[in-house]
Structures are given as C-alpha cells and as structure tokens.
mmCIF file of C-alpha atoms in Angstrom:
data_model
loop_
_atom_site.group_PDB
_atom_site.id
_atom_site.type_symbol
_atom_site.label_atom_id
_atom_site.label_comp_id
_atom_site.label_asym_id
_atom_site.label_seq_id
_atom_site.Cartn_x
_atom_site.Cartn_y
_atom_site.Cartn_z
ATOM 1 C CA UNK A 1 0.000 0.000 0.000
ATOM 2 C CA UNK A 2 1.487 3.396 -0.985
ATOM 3 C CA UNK A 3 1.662 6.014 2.022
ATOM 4 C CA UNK A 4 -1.377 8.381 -0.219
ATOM 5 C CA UNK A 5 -3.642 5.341 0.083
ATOM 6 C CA UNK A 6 -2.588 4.317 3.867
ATOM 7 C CA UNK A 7 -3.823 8.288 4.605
ATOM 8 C CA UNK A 8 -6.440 7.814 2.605
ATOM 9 C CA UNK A 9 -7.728 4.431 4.252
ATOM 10 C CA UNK A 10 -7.554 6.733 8.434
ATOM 11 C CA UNK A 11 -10.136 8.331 9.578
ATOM 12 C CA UNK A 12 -10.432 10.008 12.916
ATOM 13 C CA UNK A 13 -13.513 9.440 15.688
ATOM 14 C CA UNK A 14 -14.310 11.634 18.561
ATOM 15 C CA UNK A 15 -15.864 11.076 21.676
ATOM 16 C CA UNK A 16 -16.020 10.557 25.631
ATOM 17 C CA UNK A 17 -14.101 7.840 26.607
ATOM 18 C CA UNK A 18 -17.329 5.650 28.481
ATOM 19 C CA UNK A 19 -15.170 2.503 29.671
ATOM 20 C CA UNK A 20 -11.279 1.259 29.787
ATOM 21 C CA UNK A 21 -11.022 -2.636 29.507
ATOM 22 C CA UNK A 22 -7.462 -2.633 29.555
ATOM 23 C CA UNK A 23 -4.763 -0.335 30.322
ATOM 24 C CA UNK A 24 -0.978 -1.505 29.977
ATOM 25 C CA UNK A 25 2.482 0.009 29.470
ATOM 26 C CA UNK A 26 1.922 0.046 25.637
ATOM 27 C CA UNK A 27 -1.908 -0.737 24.833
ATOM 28 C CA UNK A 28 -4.947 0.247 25.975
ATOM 29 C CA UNK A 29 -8.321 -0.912 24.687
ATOM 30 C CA UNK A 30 -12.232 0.602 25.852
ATOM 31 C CA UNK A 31 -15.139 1.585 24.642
ATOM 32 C CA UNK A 32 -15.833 5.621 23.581
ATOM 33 C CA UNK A 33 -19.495 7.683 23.097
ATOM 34 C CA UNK A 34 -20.054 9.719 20.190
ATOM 35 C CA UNK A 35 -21.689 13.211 19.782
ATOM 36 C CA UNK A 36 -24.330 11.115 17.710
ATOM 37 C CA UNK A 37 -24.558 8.596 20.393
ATOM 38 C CA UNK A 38 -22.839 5.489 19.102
ATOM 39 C CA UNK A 39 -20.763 3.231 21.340
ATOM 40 C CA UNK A 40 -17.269 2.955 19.395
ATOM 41 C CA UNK A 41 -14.428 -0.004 20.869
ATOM 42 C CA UNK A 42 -10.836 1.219 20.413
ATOM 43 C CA UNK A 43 -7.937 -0.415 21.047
ATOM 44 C CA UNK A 44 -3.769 0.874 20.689
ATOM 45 C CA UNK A 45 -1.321 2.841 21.875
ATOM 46 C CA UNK A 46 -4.164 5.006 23.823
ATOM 47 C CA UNK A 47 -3.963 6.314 27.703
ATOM 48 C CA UNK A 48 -6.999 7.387 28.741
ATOM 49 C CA UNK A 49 -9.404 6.975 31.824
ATOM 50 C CA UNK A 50 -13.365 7.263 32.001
ATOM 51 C CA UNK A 51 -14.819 10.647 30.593
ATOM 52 C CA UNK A 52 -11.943 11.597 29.070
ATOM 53 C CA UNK A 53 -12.402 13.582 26.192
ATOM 54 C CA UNK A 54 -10.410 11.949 22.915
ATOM 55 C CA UNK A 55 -9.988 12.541 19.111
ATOM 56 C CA UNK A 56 -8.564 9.413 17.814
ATOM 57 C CA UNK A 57 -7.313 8.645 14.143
ATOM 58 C CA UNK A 58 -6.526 5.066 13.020
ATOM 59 C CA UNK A 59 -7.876 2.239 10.564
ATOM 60 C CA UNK A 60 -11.286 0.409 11.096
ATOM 61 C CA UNK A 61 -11.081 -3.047 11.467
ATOM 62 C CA UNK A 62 -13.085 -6.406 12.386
ATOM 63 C CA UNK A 63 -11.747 -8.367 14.681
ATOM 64 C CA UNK A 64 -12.584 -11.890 14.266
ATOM 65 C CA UNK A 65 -13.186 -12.138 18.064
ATOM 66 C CA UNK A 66 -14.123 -9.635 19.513
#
C-alpha cells in the first residue's frame, strides 16, 4: 500500500471515553461515546481513563473475536 492510500484508508472518531477494559504500558483498549450517540471499541497505543475527552485517528477493522 502506498503512504497516499494508507492516509487515505484513516479516519479520525471523537468522543467521551465511556469505559477502559485494559490499560498496559503500551496498549490500551475501551469503549468511547459519540456526539451522535454510538458506542465505538478502540484499542492501541491510547492512555486514557473514564470521561476523558479523545480525538482518535486510526484504521477500522473487524476483529474476528471480539
């Protein structure tokens, strides 16, 4: 993939951070609230607690588990 269609392929999501299910030296992983109202998971190299505001960019994927 060239780096003009990895930019393309982000996207960016903001929210309220509504739950942390993990937090570790290098990965954290919750669940965020949009201004619409949808619940959003997000997982990465994120520190944040409950309520935190957050404007995160990144890929959307499927995870076959979860």
């Amino acid at each position: 993939m060239t780096k003009a269609a990895a930019a393309e392929a982000r996207s960016s999501l903001r929210g309220i951070v509504e739950t942390v299910f993990y937090s570790g030296a290098t990965f954290s992983a919750g669940r965020l609230r949009t201004a619409e109202g949808a619940l959003v998971n997000f997982a990465g190299k994120v520190f944040v607690k409950p309520s935190d505001p957050v404007r995160l960019e990144g890929q959307w994927t499927h995870h076959p588990k979860y």
